[in-house]
Coordinates of C-alpha atoms in Angstrom, one line a residue:
M112 CA 128.5 -29.3 24.0
L113 CA 126.2 -27.6 26.9
S114 CA 127.4 -28.4 30.3
Y115 CA 126.2 -27.7 33.8
N116 CA 128.4 -26.3 36.7
P117 CA 127.0 -25.7 40.0
H118 CA 129.8 -23.7 41.2
T119 CA 128.7 -21.0 38.5
D120 CA 125.0 -21.3 39.3
T121 CA 123.9 -18.4 41.4
H122 CA 120.8 -19.8 42.7
A123 CA 122.7 -23.3 43.6
I124 CA 125.3 -21.2 45.3
Q125 CA 122.8 -19.3 47.3
K126 CA 121.1 -22.5 48.2
Y127 CA 124.6 -23.9 49.2
Q128 CA 125.3 -21.0 51.2
F129 CA 122.1 -21.0 53.0
L130 CA 122.8 -24.6 54.3
H131 CA 125.8 -23.4 56.5
H132 CA 123.4 -21.7 58.4
F133 CA 122.9 -25.2 59.9
L134 CA 125.9 -27.0 58.9
P135 CA 129.6 -26.0 59.5
H136 CA 131.6 -24.7 56.5
P137 CA 134.2 -26.9 55.1
E138 CA 136.2 -24.0 53.6
T139 CA 136.5 -21.2 56.8
K140 CA 136.2 -24.6 59.0
K141 CA 133.6 -23.0 61.1
R142 CA 130.6 -23.8 62.8
A143 CA 127.1 -23.3 61.5
K144 CA 126.1 -19.8 61.8
L145 CA 123.1 -20.6 64.1
L146 CA 125.9 -22.2 66.5
S147 CA 128.0 -19.1 66.3
H148 CA 129.0 -16.9 69.4
A149 CA 126.8 -14.0 67.8
A150 CA 123.9 -16.5 67.5
L151 CA 124.3 -18.1 71.1
L152 CA 124.4 -14.5 72.2
S153 CA 121.0 -13.5 70.8
Y154 CA 119.6 -16.7 72.0
S155 CA 120.4 -16.0 75.5
L156 CA 119.4 -12.2 75.0
A157 CA 116.2 -13.6 73.6
M158 CA 115.4 -15.8 76.8
V159 CA 116.2 -12.7 79.0
L160 CA 113.7 -10.9 77.3
V161 CA 111.1 -13.6 77.6
I162 CA 111.9 -13.6 81.5
G163 CA 111.6 -10.0 81.6
L164 CA 108.2 -10.1 79.8
F165 CA 107.0 -12.6 82.2
R166 CA 108.0 -10.6 85.1
T167 CA 106.7 -7.4 83.6
I168 CA 103.1 -8.3 82.0
P169 CA 101.6 -9.2 85.6
L170 CA 102.4 -5.6 86.6
I171 CA 100.7 -4.3 83.7
A172 CA 97.8 -6.7 83.1
P173 CA 97.3 -8.7 86.3
G174 CA 95.8 -12.3 86.1
V175 CA 96.7 -12.7 82.5
L176 CA 99.6 -15.1 83.4
G177 CA 99.0 -17.8 85.9
Y178 CA 99.3 -21.5 86.7
T179 CA 96.9 -23.8 85.8
S180 CA 95.7 -25.9 88.9
N181 CA 93.1 -28.7 89.6
I182 CA 93.3 -29.0 93.6
T183 CA 90.4 -30.6 95.6
F184 CA 90.1 -30.5 99.5
S185 CA 89.1 -34.2 99.3
D186 CA 92.3 -35.1 97.3
L187 CA 94.6 -33.0 100.0
L188 CA 92.7 -34.8 102.9
D189 CA 93.4 -38.2 101.5
D190 CA 97.0 -37.5 100.6
T191 CA 97.8 -36.1 104.0
N192 CA 96.3 -39.1 105.7
R193 CA 97.8 -41.5 103.3
V194 CA 101.3 -40.1 104.5
R195 CA 100.3 -40.4 108.1
Q196 CA 99.1 -43.9 107.8
E197 CA 102.3 -44.8 106.0
H198 CA 104.2 -43.8 109.4
N199 CA 101.9 -45.6 111.7
L200 CA 100.3 -42.3 112.6
P201 CA 96.3 -41.7 113.5
L202 CA 94.4 -40.2 110.8
L203 CA 93.4 -36.4 110.9
H204 CA 89.9 -35.3 111.2
V205 CA 88.3 -32.4 109.4
N206 CA 87.6 -29.5 111.9
N207 CA 85.4 -26.8 110.5
E208 CA 86.9 -24.0 112.4
L209 CA 90.6 -24.8 111.3
S210 CA 89.1 -24.8 107.6
L211 CA 87.5 -21.3 108.1
A212 CA 90.8 -20.0 109.6
A213 CA 92.6 -21.4 106.7
E214 CA 90.1 -20.0 104.3
K215 CA 90.5 -16.6 105.9
K216 CA 94.1 -16.8 106.0
A217 CA 94.1 -17.3 102.1
E218 CA 91.7 -14.7 101.6
H219 CA 93.9 -12.0 103.7
M220 CA 97.3 -13.3 101.6
F221 CA 95.1 -12.1 98.4
A222 CA 93.7 -9.2 99.7
N223 CA 97.2 -7.7 101.0
D224 CA 99.3 -9.4 98.4
Y225 CA 101.8 -11.3 100.4
W226 CA 102.9 -14.8 100.6
A227 CA 104.2 -15.4 104.3
H228 CA 103.2 -17.2 107.4
V229 CA 103.0 -13.9 109.1
A230 CA 101.2 -10.9 107.6
P231 CA 103.2 -7.4 106.8
D232 CA 100.5 -6.1 109.5
G233 CA 101.8 -8.7 112.0
T234 CA 98.6 -11.0 112.0
T235 CA 99.8 -14.7 112.6
P236 CA 98.3 -18.0 111.8
W237 CA 97.5 -18.5 115.3
D238 CA 95.3 -15.1 115.3
F239 CA 93.1 -16.8 112.4
I240 CA 92.6 -19.8 114.6
L241 CA 91.6 -18.2 117.6
A242 CA 89.5 -15.7 115.8
E243 CA 87.2 -19.0 114.9
G244 CA 86.9 -19.9 118.3
Y245 CA 89.3 -23.0 118.2
D246 CA 91.3 -23.1 121.4
Y247 CA 94.3 -25.2 120.7
S248 CA 97.2 -26.6 122.6
Y249 CA 99.1 -27.4 119.6
A250 CA 98.8 -25.9 116.2
G251 CA 100.7 -25.6 112.9
E252 CA 100.5 -24.3 109.1
N253 CA 101.5 -25.3 105.8
L254 CA 101.1 -23.2 102.7
A255 CA 101.5 -24.0 99.0
K256 CA 101.0 -21.9 95.6
N257 CA 101.4 -22.4 92.0
F258 CA 100.7 -26.2 92.0
N259 CA 98.9 -28.1 89.4
N260 CA 97.4 -31.0 91.6
S261 CA 96.8 -31.9 95.2
N262 CA 99.5 -34.6 95.0
Q263 CA 102.1 -32.3 93.9
V264 CA 101.2 -30.0 97.1
V265 CA 101.3 -33.1 99.6
D266 CA 104.7 -34.5 98.1
A267 CA 106.6 -31.1 98.4
W268 CA 105.3 -30.6 101.8
F269 CA 106.7 -34.1 102.4
E270 CA 110.2 -33.4 100.8
S271 CA 110.7 -30.4 102.9
P272 CA 111.8 -31.2 106.7
S273 CA 110.0 -28.5 108.6
H274 CA 106.8 -29.2 106.5
R275 CA 107.0 -32.9 106.9
E276 CA 107.3 -32.3 110.8
N277 CA 104.0 -30.7 110.5
L278 CA 102.5 -33.5 108.3
L279 CA 103.9 -36.3 110.8
N280 CA 103.3 -34.6 113.9
D281 CA 101.6 -37.0 116.6
H282 CA 100.5 -34.1 118.5
Y283 CA 97.8 -33.1 116.1
D284 CA 94.6 -34.8 115.6
E285 CA 92.4 -32.3 113.6
I286 CA 93.0 -30.4 110.5
G287 CA 91.7 -28.0 108.0
F288 CA 92.1 -26.7 104.3
A289 CA 91.7 -23.8 102.1
V290 CA 91.9 -23.8 98.4
V291 CA 91.4 -20.4 97.3
N292 CA 91.9 -18.7 93.8
G293 CA 93.0 -15.5 93.2
V294 CA 95.8 -13.1 91.8
L295 CA 99.0 -12.6 94.1
D296 CA 102.0 -10.8 92.8
G297 CA 100.1 -10.3 89.4
Y298 CA 99.8 -14.1 88.6
E299 CA 96.5 -16.0 88.5
T300 CA 97.1 -18.9 90.9
T301 CA 95.8 -21.3 93.5
L302 CA 96.5 -20.6 97.3
V303 CA 96.6 -23.9 99.7
V304 CA 96.4 -23.3 103.2
Q305 CA 96.8 -26.4 105.5
M306 CA 96.1 -25.9 109.4
F307 CA 96.8 -28.4 112.2
G308 CA 95.4 -28.5 115.6
K309 CA 94.9 -30.2 118.8
S310 CA 92.0 -28.7 120.8
R311 CA 92.7 -27.6 124.4
L312 CA 89.3 -29.5 125.1
P313 CA 90.0 -33.2 124.0
T314 CA 86.5 -34.3 125.4
Q315 CA 84.7 -32.0 122.7
L316 CA 86.5 -33.9 120.2
A317 CA 85.5 -37.4 121.5
T318 CA 82.0 -36.3 121.8
V319 CA 81.8 -35.3 118.3
L320 CA 83.7 -38.3 117.1
E321 CA 80.9 -40.4 119.2
L322 CA 77.9 -38.3 117.7
E323 CA 79.2 -39.2 114.1
E324 CA 79.5 -42.6 114.7
E325 CA 75.8 -42.9 116.0
N326 CA 74.9 -40.8 113.3
A327 CA 76.4 -43.1 110.9
V328 CA 74.8 -46.0 112.1
E329 CA 71.2 -44.6 112.6
A330 CA 70.8 -42.3 109.6
P331 CA 70.4 -43.9 106.0
E332 CA 73.7 -44.1 104.1
Q333 CA 74.4 -41.2 102.1
N334 CA 76.9 -40.1 99.5
V335 CA 79.0 -37.3 100.9
V336 CA 80.3 -35.0 97.8
V337 CA 83.0 -32.6 98.7
E338 CA 83.1 -29.8 96.0
P339 CA 86.3 -29.1 94.7
A340 CA 87.6 -25.3 93.8
P341 CA 87.1 -24.5 90.5
Q342 CA 90.0 -25.3 88.1
I343 CA 92.1 -22.3 87.2
L344 CA 92.4 -21.6 83.5
P345 CA 94.6 -18.4 83.0
A346 CA 95.0 -16.9 79.7
V347 CA 98.6 -18.0 79.5
D348 CA 99.9 -20.7 81.8
V349 CA 103.2 -19.8 83.0
A350 CA 104.7 -23.3 83.9
L351 CA 103.6 -24.7 80.4
A352 CA 104.6 -21.5 78.4
S353 CA 108.2 -21.8 80.0
K354 CA 108.5 -25.3 79.8
T355 CA 107.6 -25.1 75.8
I356 CA 110.1 -22.6 75.3
S357 CA 112.8 -24.0 77.2
M358 CA 112.3 -27.4 75.3
L359 CA 111.9 -25.7 71.7
I360 CA 115.1 -23.8 72.1
G361 CA 116.9 -26.7 73.9
G362 CA 115.7 -29.1 71.2
F363 CA 116.7 -26.9 68.4
L364 CA 120.1 -26.3 69.4
L365 CA 120.7 -29.8 70.4
L366 CA 119.8 -30.9 67.0
L367 CA 122.0 -28.1 65.5
L368 CA 125.0 -29.7 67.6
V369 CA 124.2 -33.1 66.6
L370 CA 124.3 -32.0 62.8
D371 CA 127.2 -30.0 63.5
I372 CA 129.3 -33.1 64.8
W373 CA 127.7 -35.5 62.5
Y374 CA 128.6 -33.4 59.1
S375 CA 132.2 -32.4 60.6
E376 CA 132.9 -36.4 60.9
R377 CA 131.7 -37.1 57.6
K378 CA 133.6 -34.2 55.8
A379 CA 136.6 -34.4 57.8
I380 CA 136.2 -30.8 58.9
P381 CA 138.7 -29.7 61.6
K382 CA 137.1 -26.7 63.0
I383 CA 139.3 -23.9 64.4
T384 CA 136.4 -22.7 66.5
G385 CA 135.2 -26.1 68.3
H386 CA 134.5 -25.0 71.9
A387 CA 131.6 -27.5 71.8
F388 CA 131.6 -27.9 75.5
S389 CA 131.2 -24.2 76.2
H390 CA 128.3 -24.1 73.7
V391 CA 126.7 -26.8 75.6
L392 CA 127.5 -25.3 78.8
L393 CA 126.2 -21.9 78.0
L394 CA 123.1 -23.7 76.4
V395 CA 122.3 -25.5 79.7
I396 CA 123.1 -22.3 81.9
A397 CA 120.2 -20.5 79.9
L398 CA 117.7 -23.1 79.9
V399 CA 117.7 -24.0 83.4
G400 CA 117.9 -20.1 84.0
V401 CA 114.5 -19.7 82.3
W402 CA 113.1 -23.1 83.8
F403 CA 114.5 -21.9 87.6
V404 CA 113.0 -18.3 87.2
L405 CA 109.5 -19.2 86.1
S406 CA 109.2 -22.7 87.8
P407 CA 106.0 -23.4 89.6
G408 CA 105.1 -24.8 93.0
K409 CA 106.3 -23.0 96.0
I410 CA 105.8 -23.8 99.7
L411 CA 106.2 -21.9 103.0

């Protein structure tokens, strides 16, 4: 009589053993091999390596990594005035001198590779404003980088008490923006500079507004088009890459944990190396670490 015993079939045994990479072992009562301490240590080291690569590549090949963005002057203005309107504050009017000052500030940061209100050489925001001939009684500056769109920028400013103070300052009546693309710290990014002001010559602003109103009545109707800053499309989007890596690793390990719990209960396997909480905690810390280190969107 011919019979088949899977326990003596080499191929069946190898296949069965392979499953224990994903499922706990009923005999040794240990977790799946891919959830072992050695495996988790390997995942953690791999994530450290990824962070190291994202930090090293910009030094070797500046501009390869970056942050995809689609930020426009008009959206920044609309979102800023929307916030002020919600708080019963007058709308801000665009001033070309403030916009030029903001553009010069952004270009200065790219040229000198810094990210600060005051440049390493001591140049302040007020120096840029005065250099454009804008004599102010009140002035302020908000900075942003690595954001995807205009709404995210204004929302981040509003969530910050110091930046919100600029957005809702009732002393300001004029504003200027600059949205400039370039390479900063080795990363391709978009810098947003927002400059507020109140001229020492209020009659000058009143005259300009009166002329605008007259021209709006007398001149034929025209559609004003504000050219958006070109969209940044780096070779590798840091935000998308870090999010994808975190989700893939997190999803894979979460699936392994679910399989581990399900199979253990089904087969009544009392694992002697449980430590489920420590596994989950280590996983969360590692994934949050990747996202925190590579997270986009910074304001100043």
